[in-house]
Coordinates of C-alpha atoms and ligand atoms in Angstrom, one line a residue:
M1 CA 128.1 -12.7 13.8
V2 CA 126.5 -15.6 15.0
R3 CA 128.1 -15.7 18.5
R4 CA 125.4 -16.8 21.3
N5 CA 125.9 -18.6 24.0
S6 CA 123.0 -17.7 26.3
L7 CA 125.2 -14.6 27.8
S8 CA 125.1 -12.8 24.7
G9 CA 122.0 -13.8 23.9
F10 CA 120.6 -11.9 26.5
L11 CA 122.7 -8.7 25.9
A12 CA 121.4 -8.8 22.5
A13 CA 118.6 -8.5 24.0
F14 CA 119.1 -4.6 24.5
F15 CA 121.7 -4.5 21.6
V16 CA 121.5 -1.4 19.4
A17 CA 117.8 -1.1 19.2
A18 CA 116.0 2.1 17.8
I19 CA 113.3 2.3 20.6
S20 CA 110.5 4.4 19.2
A21 CA 108.2 4.8 22.3
S22 CA 104.7 5.4 20.3
A23 CA 104.7 8.9 19.1
Q24 CA 100.9 9.0 18.0
I25 CA 98.8 11.8 19.8
S26 CA 95.3 10.7 20.4
A27 CA 93.3 13.7 20.3
P28 CA 91.4 14.0 23.6
E29 CA 94.6 13.9 25.3
P30 CA 95.7 17.5 25.7
D31 CA 99.2 16.8 26.8
P32 CA 100.6 14.2 24.7
L33 CA 103.4 13.5 27.2
A34 CA 101.2 12.5 30.2
R35 CA 100.9 9.2 28.9
M36 CA 104.5 8.7 29.4
R37 CA 104.7 10.5 32.7
Q38 CA 102.4 7.7 33.9
A39 CA 104.5 4.9 32.4
A40 CA 107.6 6.5 34.1
A41 CA 105.7 6.5 37.7
S42 CA 104.7 2.9 37.2
V43 CA 107.9 1.6 36.5
Q44 CA 109.5 3.9 39.5
A45 CA 106.9 2.1 41.7
C46 CA 108.0 -1.3 40.4
S47 CA 111.3 -1.0 41.0
A48 CA 111.1 0.6 44.3
S49 CA 108.8 -2.1 45.8
E50 CA 110.0 -5.3 47.2
I51 CA 106.6 -6.6 46.1
S52 CA 106.2 -5.5 42.7
A53 CA 106.3 -8.1 39.8
C54 CA 108.7 -6.2 38.3
A55 CA 111.3 -6.1 40.9
Q56 CA 110.8 -9.7 41.3
A57 CA 111.1 -10.0 37.3
A58 CA 114.2 -8.5 36.6
P59 CA 116.6 -10.7 38.1
K60 CA 114.5 -13.6 37.0
I61 CA 114.6 -12.6 33.4
I62 CA 118.4 -12.4 33.6
A63 CA 119.0 -15.5 35.3
N64 CA 116.9 -17.4 32.3
A65 CA 119.0 -15.0 29.5
L66 CA 122.2 -16.0 31.4
G67 CA 121.2 -20.0 31.8
A68 CA 121.2 -22.1 28.8
S69 CA 119.2 -21.1 25.8
P70 CA 118.1 -22.4 22.4
L71 CA 119.1 -19.0 20.9
A72 CA 121.9 -20.4 19.2
E73 CA 120.2 -23.5 17.9
N74 CA 117.6 -21.0 16.7
L75 CA 119.7 -18.7 15.0
R76 CA 121.3 -21.5 13.0
R77 CA 118.3 -23.0 12.1
L78 CA 117.3 -19.7 10.2
T79 CA 120.1 -18.6 8.9
D80 CA 122.3 -22.1 8.2
E81 CA 119.3 -24.1 6.9
I82 CA 117.0 -21.5 5.6
G83 CA 119.4 -18.6 4.8
G84 CA 118.7 -15.5 2.6
R85 CA 115.1 -15.3 2.9
L86 CA 113.6 -12.3 0.3
T87 CA 110.5 -11.2 1.4
G88 CA 107.6 -12.9 -0.7
S89 CA 110.2 -15.7 -1.3
P90 CA 109.6 -19.8 -0.6
A91 CA 112.4 -19.1 2.3
M92 CA 110.5 -16.2 3.9
G93 CA 108.0 -18.5 4.0
K94 CA 109.7 -21.6 5.7
A95 CA 111.2 -18.5 7.9
A96 CA 107.5 -17.6 9.2
D97 CA 106.9 -21.6 9.8
W98 CA 110.3 -21.2 12.0
A99 CA 109.3 -18.3 13.8
V100 CA 105.9 -19.9 14.9
A101 CA 107.6 -23.3 16.1
A102 CA 110.3 -20.8 18.0
F103 CA 108.0 -18.6 19.5
R104 CA 105.7 -22.0 20.8
D105 CA 109.1 -24.0 21.8
A106 CA 109.4 -20.7 23.9
G107 CA 105.9 -21.6 25.6
I108 CA 103.8 -18.8 23.8
D109 CA 101.5 -21.0 22.5
N110 CA 99.0 -17.8 20.9
A111 CA 102.1 -17.1 18.0
H112 CA 100.6 -16.8 14.7
T113 CA 100.8 -15.3 11.6
E114 CA 99.2 -11.9 10.1
K115 CA 99.0 -11.4 6.6
F116 CA 99.2 -8.4 3.9
T117 CA 100.0 -8.0 0.3
I118 CA 103.4 -6.9 -0.8
P119 CA 103.4 -5.3 -4.6
H120 CA 105.9 -7.7 -6.0
T121 CA 108.0 -10.7 -5.7
W122 CA 111.5 -10.5 -6.8
S123 CA 114.4 -13.0 -7.3
E124 CA 117.5 -12.4 -9.4
G125 CA 118.1 -14.1 -12.9
A126 CA 122.0 -15.2 -14.4
T127 CA 123.5 -11.9 -14.0
H128 CA 125.7 -11.4 -16.7
I129 CA 127.5 -8.5 -18.1
Q130 CA 129.8 -8.9 -21.0
I131 CA 132.2 -6.5 -22.6
L132 CA 131.6 -6.7 -26.1
S133 CA 134.5 -4.2 -27.0
P134 CA 137.5 -4.2 -26.6
S135 CA 137.9 -7.6 -25.5
G136 CA 137.1 -7.7 -22.0
F137 CA 137.1 -9.4 -19.2
P138 CA 135.3 -11.7 -16.8
V139 CA 132.8 -8.9 -14.9
H140 CA 131.7 -9.9 -11.3
A141 CA 128.1 -8.6 -10.8
V142 CA 124.6 -9.0 -9.0
S143 CA 121.6 -7.5 -9.7
V144 CA 120.3 -5.2 -7.7
A145 CA 117.1 -6.2 -5.6
W146 CA 113.6 -5.3 -7.2
S147 CA 115.9 -4.1 -10.7
P148 CA 113.2 -4.5 -13.9
A149 CA 114.7 -7.5 -15.8
T150 CA 116.2 -6.7 -18.9
P151 CA 114.8 -8.1 -22.5
P152 CA 115.6 -11.7 -23.5
G153 CA 119.0 -11.5 -24.7
G154 CA 120.0 -8.5 -22.5
I155 CA 120.6 -4.8 -23.3
E156 CA 123.7 -3.3 -24.9
G157 CA 125.4 -0.1 -25.0
D158 CA 128.1 2.5 -24.3
L159 CA 129.1 2.3 -20.9
V160 CA 129.8 5.8 -19.7
D161 CA 131.1 6.9 -16.7
A162 CA 128.8 8.8 -14.9
G163 CA 131.5 10.0 -12.2
D164 CA 129.2 10.3 -8.9
G165 CA 126.3 10.7 -10.7
A166 CA 125.7 14.7 -9.7
P167 CA 123.5 17.4 -11.5
E168 CA 127.4 18.5 -12.7
D169 CA 128.1 15.1 -14.1
F170 CA 125.1 14.7 -16.4
A171 CA 125.9 18.2 -17.6
R172 CA 129.3 17.0 -18.7
M173 CA 128.2 13.8 -20.0
G174 CA 125.4 15.9 -21.9
P175 CA 123.7 13.7 -25.1
D176 CA 126.2 11.3 -24.2
A177 CA 124.3 9.5 -21.3
R178 CA 121.1 8.7 -24.0
G179 CA 120.9 5.3 -24.2
A180 CA 123.9 4.3 -22.5
I181 CA 124.8 2.0 -19.4
L182 CA 126.3 4.6 -16.9
L183 CA 128.8 3.4 -14.6
I184 CA 128.1 5.7 -11.1
R185 CA 131.6 5.7 -8.6
T186 CA 131.1 5.4 -5.4
D187 CA 133.5 5.6 -2.1
V188 CA 133.9 2.6 0.4
L189 CA 131.4 2.1 2.8
R190 CA 132.7 2.7 6.5
S191 CA 130.1 3.0 8.8
F192 CA 126.8 3.3 9.3
G193 CA 126.2 6.6 8.5
D194 CA 128.0 6.2 5.2
L195 CA 124.7 3.4 4.5
F196 CA 122.7 6.4 4.8
A197 CA 124.6 9.0 2.9
E198 CA 124.1 6.5 0.3
D199 CA 120.4 5.5 0.4
L200 CA 119.7 9.2 0.5
R201 CA 122.0 10.0 -2.4
N202 CA 120.9 7.3 -5.0
P203 CA 117.4 7.9 -5.9
G204 CA 118.4 11.7 -7.5
I205 CA 121.1 9.5 -8.9
I206 CA 118.5 7.7 -10.8
E207 CA 116.4 10.0 -11.2
R208 CA 118.8 12.1 -13.3
A209 CA 119.6 8.9 -15.3
V210 CA 115.6 8.2 -16.2
S211 CA 115.9 12.1 -17.3
A212 CA 118.8 11.8 -19.1
G213 CA 117.6 8.4 -21.7
A214 CA 120.2 6.2 -19.9
R215 CA 119.5 2.5 -20.3
A216 CA 120.7 0.9 -17.1
I217 CA 122.9 1.8 -14.3
L218 CA 126.4 -0.2 -13.1
W219 CA 127.1 1.1 -9.4
M220 CA 130.7 0.6 -8.7
G221 CA 130.8 -2.1 -5.1
T222 CA 131.2 -0.2 -2.2
R223 CA 132.8 -3.0 -0.4
E224 CA 136.7 -3.9 -1.3
G225 CA 138.0 -6.9 -2.3
M226 CA 135.2 -8.0 -4.9
L227 CA 133.0 -8.2 -2.0
L228 CA 129.2 -8.2 -3.4
S229 CA 126.0 -7.1 -1.7
R230 CA 122.5 -6.4 -2.5
H231 CA 120.2 -4.1 -1.2
L232 CA 117.3 -1.8 -2.6
T233 CA 118.7 1.8 -4.1
G234 CA 117.7 4.0 -1.5
L235 CA 115.1 5.0 1.1
G236 CA 111.7 5.6 0.5
Q237 CA 110.6 2.4 -1.0
D238 CA 107.4 1.1 -1.3
G239 CA 107.9 -2.5 -2.6
S240 CA 107.5 -1.4 -6.5
I241 CA 110.2 -2.2 -9.1
E242 CA 112.7 0.3 -9.8
K243 CA 112.9 2.4 -12.5
L244 CA 115.7 1.5 -14.4
P245 CA 117.7 -1.6 -15.1
Q246 CA 120.6 -1.6 -12.4
A247 CA 123.5 -3.9 -11.1
I248 CA 126.3 -3.7 -8.5
V249 CA 129.8 -4.4 -10.0
A250 CA 132.3 -5.6 -7.6
R251 CA 134.4 -2.7 -6.8
E252 CA 137.7 -3.9 -8.2
D253 CA 136.2 -4.7 -11.5
A254 CA 134.1 -1.1 -11.3
Q255 CA 137.0 0.7 -10.7
R256 CA 139.1 -1.2 -14.0
L257 CA 136.4 -0.3 -16.0
A258 CA 136.8 3.3 -14.8
R259 CA 140.5 3.3 -15.6
D260 CA 139.8 2.2 -19.0
L261 CA 137.5 4.6 -19.8
G262 CA 139.7 7.3 -18.5
A263 CA 142.4 6.1 -20.7
E264 CA 139.7 7.3 -23.9
Q265 CA 138.8 3.9 -24.6
R266 CA 135.4 3.3 -25.9
I267 CA 133.6 0.2 -23.8
R268 CA 130.5 -1.7 -25.6
V269 CA 128.7 -3.7 -22.8
R270 CA 125.8 -6.1 -22.8
L271 CA 124.1 -6.3 -19.6
D272 CA 121.5 -8.9 -19.0
L273 CA 119.2 -9.0 -15.5
P274 CA 116.9 -11.9 -16.3
N275 CA 115.0 -10.8 -13.2
R276 CA 111.9 -12.8 -12.2
I277 CA 109.3 -10.6 -11.0
G278 CA 105.8 -11.8 -9.8
G279 CA 103.2 -10.5 -7.5
P280 CA 100.9 -8.6 -6.1
A281 CA 101.6 -11.7 -3.2
E282 CA 100.5 -12.9 0.3
E283 CA 103.2 -12.8 2.8
Q284 CA 103.6 -12.1 6.5
N285 CA 104.3 -10.9 9.8
V286 CA 104.4 -13.0 13.1
V287 CA 102.7 -12.3 16.3
A288 CA 103.4 -13.9 19.8
E289 CA 101.8 -12.1 23.0
I290 CA 102.2 -12.1 26.7
R291 CA 99.1 -10.9 28.0
G292 CA 99.2 -8.7 30.5
R293 CA 97.6 -9.1 34.0
E294 CA 96.3 -6.0 35.2
R295 CA 96.1 -4.2 31.8
P296 CA 96.0 -6.6 29.3
N297 CA 94.7 -4.3 26.1
E298 CA 97.9 -2.1 26.7
F299 CA 100.8 -2.9 24.8
I300 CA 104.5 -3.3 24.7
V301 CA 105.9 -4.2 21.2
L302 CA 109.1 -5.9 20.8
G303 CA 110.3 -6.1 17.5
A304 CA 112.5 -6.6 14.5
H305 CA 112.4 -7.6 10.8
L306 CA 112.3 -11.5 9.6
D307 CA 112.9 -10.9 6.1
S308 CA 116.8 -10.8 4.2
F309 CA 118.3 -10.4 1.4
D310 CA 119.9 -12.9 -0.1
L311 CA 123.7 -13.3 -1.1
G312 CA 124.3 -14.1 2.8
T313 CA 122.4 -15.9 5.3
G314 CA 120.5 -12.5 6.8
A315 CA 122.8 -13.2 10.2
L316 CA 123.8 -10.2 10.9
D317 CA 120.7 -8.0 9.3
N318 CA 118.6 -9.8 10.8
G319 CA 118.6 -12.9 12.2
C320 CA 120.4 -11.8 15.2
N321 CA 117.9 -9.8 16.3
A322 CA 114.8 -11.7 15.4
A323 CA 116.2 -14.8 17.7
L324 CA 116.8 -12.4 20.5
V325 CA 113.3 -11.6 20.2
V326 CA 112.0 -14.9 20.6
E327 CA 114.3 -15.3 23.3
A328 CA 113.1 -12.2 25.3
A329 CA 109.8 -14.0 24.8
R330 CA 111.0 -17.0 26.5
D331 CA 113.3 -15.6 28.9
I332 CA 109.5 -13.5 30.3
H333 CA 107.6 -16.6 30.1
L334 CA 110.1 -18.7 31.9
T335 CA 109.8 -16.4 35.0
G336 CA 105.9 -17.3 35.3
L337 CA 105.2 -13.9 36.4
L338 CA 102.5 -12.4 33.9
P339 CA 103.6 -8.3 33.3
K340 CA 101.2 -5.7 33.9
R341 CA 100.9 -5.0 30.0
S342 CA 100.4 -7.0 27.4
I343 CA 103.7 -7.8 25.9
R344 CA 103.6 -8.2 22.2
F345 CA 106.7 -9.8 19.8
V346 CA 106.3 -9.2 16.5
L347 CA 109.0 -10.4 13.8
F348 CA 108.2 -8.4 10.6
S349 CA 109.0 -9.3 6.7
G350 CA 109.0 -6.9 4.0
E351 CA 111.6 -4.8 6.1
E352 CA 114.2 -4.4 3.5
E353 CA 111.8 -2.9 0.8
G354 CA 110.6 -0.3 2.6
M355 CA 109.0 -1.4 5.9
L356 CA 106.1 -3.0 4.3
G357 CA 105.3 -5.3 7.3
S358 CA 105.8 -2.9 10.0
W359 CA 103.3 -0.7 7.9
A360 CA 100.9 -3.2 7.7
Y361 CA 101.1 -4.1 11.3
V362 CA 100.5 -0.8 12.5
R363 CA 97.6 -0.3 10.0
T364 CA 96.0 -3.7 10.8
H365 CA 96.3 -2.2 14.9
R366 CA 95.9 1.4 14.4
E367 CA 92.6 1.2 17.1
E368 CA 95.4 -0.2 19.6
L369 CA 98.0 2.2 19.0
D370 CA 96.8 4.6 21.5
R371 CA 97.4 2.0 23.9
T372 CA 100.6 1.1 22.6
D373 CA 103.1 2.4 25.4
A374 CA 106.3 1.6 23.8
A375 CA 107.8 0.1 20.4
I376 CA 111.0 -1.4 21.0
I377 CA 113.5 -2.2 17.8
F378 CA 115.9 -4.4 17.1
D379 CA 117.7 -4.1 13.7
E380 CA 121.5 -2.5 14.2
G381 CA 123.6 -5.9 14.1
S382 CA 125.3 -7.4 16.5
G383 CA 127.4 -6.8 19.3
R384 CA 127.0 -5.7 23.1
V385 CA 124.5 -3.6 23.6
S386 CA 125.2 0.2 24.2
G387 CA 122.3 2.3 24.3
F388 CA 119.0 3.4 22.4
S389 CA 117.6 6.0 19.7
L390 CA 115.0 7.5 21.3
G391 CA 113.4 8.5 18.4
G392 CA 112.9 12.3 19.2
R393 CA 111.7 11.2 22.4
L394 CA 115.0 12.3 25.0
D395 CA 112.5 12.9 27.7
L396 CA 112.1 9.3 28.0
Q397 CA 115.5 9.0 29.4
P398 CA 116.0 10.2 32.8
E399 CA 112.5 9.2 34.0
V400 CA 111.9 5.8 32.2
L401 CA 114.6 4.0 30.8
Q402 CA 117.2 4.4 33.3
Q403 CA 115.1 3.2 35.9
A404 CA 114.1 0.2 33.4
L405 CA 117.5 -0.7 32.9
A406 CA 119.1 0.1 36.4
P407 CA 119.8 -4.0 36.7
L408 CA 121.7 -3.7 33.9
N409 CA 123.9 -0.6 34.9
S410 CA 127.1 -3.0 35.2
W411 CA 126.7 -3.5 31.4
G412 CA 126.7 -0.3 30.6
V413 CA 123.5 0.7 28.8
N414 CA 123.5 4.0 28.7
R415 CA 124.4 5.6 25.4
F416 CA 121.1 7.3 24.6
T417 CA 120.4 9.5 21.1
E418 CA 117.6 11.7 20.5
D419 CA 118.0 10.0 16.6
A420 CA 115.1 9.2 15.2
V421 CA 116.0 6.4 13.0
L422 CA 114.6 6.3 9.7
G423 CA 115.9 3.2 8.2
T424 CA 114.0 0.3 10.2
D425 CA 110.0 -0.7 11.4
N426 CA 110.5 2.2 14.5
L427 CA 109.7 4.5 12.0
D428 CA 106.0 3.4 11.1
F429 CA 105.3 3.8 14.7
L430 CA 106.3 7.0 14.8
L431 CA 104.5 8.3 11.7
E432 CA 101.2 6.7 12.8
Ligands
ZN501 ZN1 117.9 -4.5 9.1

């Protein structure tokens, strides 16, 4: 969704954010909400006072966002020129260089990288599924990300219809699952909720497949029209290599295989996943900062992940939001006003492998977390901003957010949920 004229660029600055006002609770503070109430009070003072920098800032920031902007060109370079950028890959290194340069062009000259270690790098080899018998058809498939490689020459096995991969499916298969390559059926993915349902369901299926002695899993693609997608198989990842070789088979091909199995055909397949696995390796977040004028040691974090998977160019997930964090820095810097607190702009790596970059960030900056008044994370695609997920902090809505978002009332940024989004970089700020 590379839509970016300057107007949509600004709107994107508020798009479906998983806001996670920092939830860390410092021991000496008896009331964990006190800091937020203080913040709310200061926001009110800002918007009520004509002479406050806050009151001056909003229209200037909006004007900058609505004016000519390099956002579209920045996003084009990140997606069309660099393209998909797996954590730990050379493309991801180029993306980090892009981010440092983009922040500097935006006027933030302290942009730098912060290193951390990932356990594994991974890239796909020439994934191939061959139907050995009966005479087959070309099967379109890609490896699951961070799937182990198969041995040279691949692995052979009977293809077994494992249904939905539920416990009753494994009970039905019994010993047939041992040594088999399992075909797991799926529903078409239609909503964001479906995505999380899949993330929650898959780890159990893999555990059952390992226990049953299966050799590999073929997942029916969840997108129609032969569209292939790549991701890891579930939540709770930590950058480890998956436990079984796994591939995603184009939905229509997988359905054909399932029909053949349903017609009592015995299907023998060879699965070749010559994935390249390395590491441990050094990876990096990109960090830039506008220093606060009154409380430079208190922080507001604006973040998005810069890494992506690599079948596409990572424009929606999450290039558009990485570019908008840079644009937000530019729009604020251009006002010539200094914020009360420091605003820190962070582009994380390793998000897709289990939020490894944000985890590294909160560990590196642990001592600052009690002075971090908000962490606002952008990672749910593009489009008009509708509101924020508040990470359990519904108390923020009336006081802090409605005041802060008052200049945007006419754009309808008014949907707030109490949800704590689990699948992106806000989680580490919630946990820590
Ligand atoms: Zn994302």
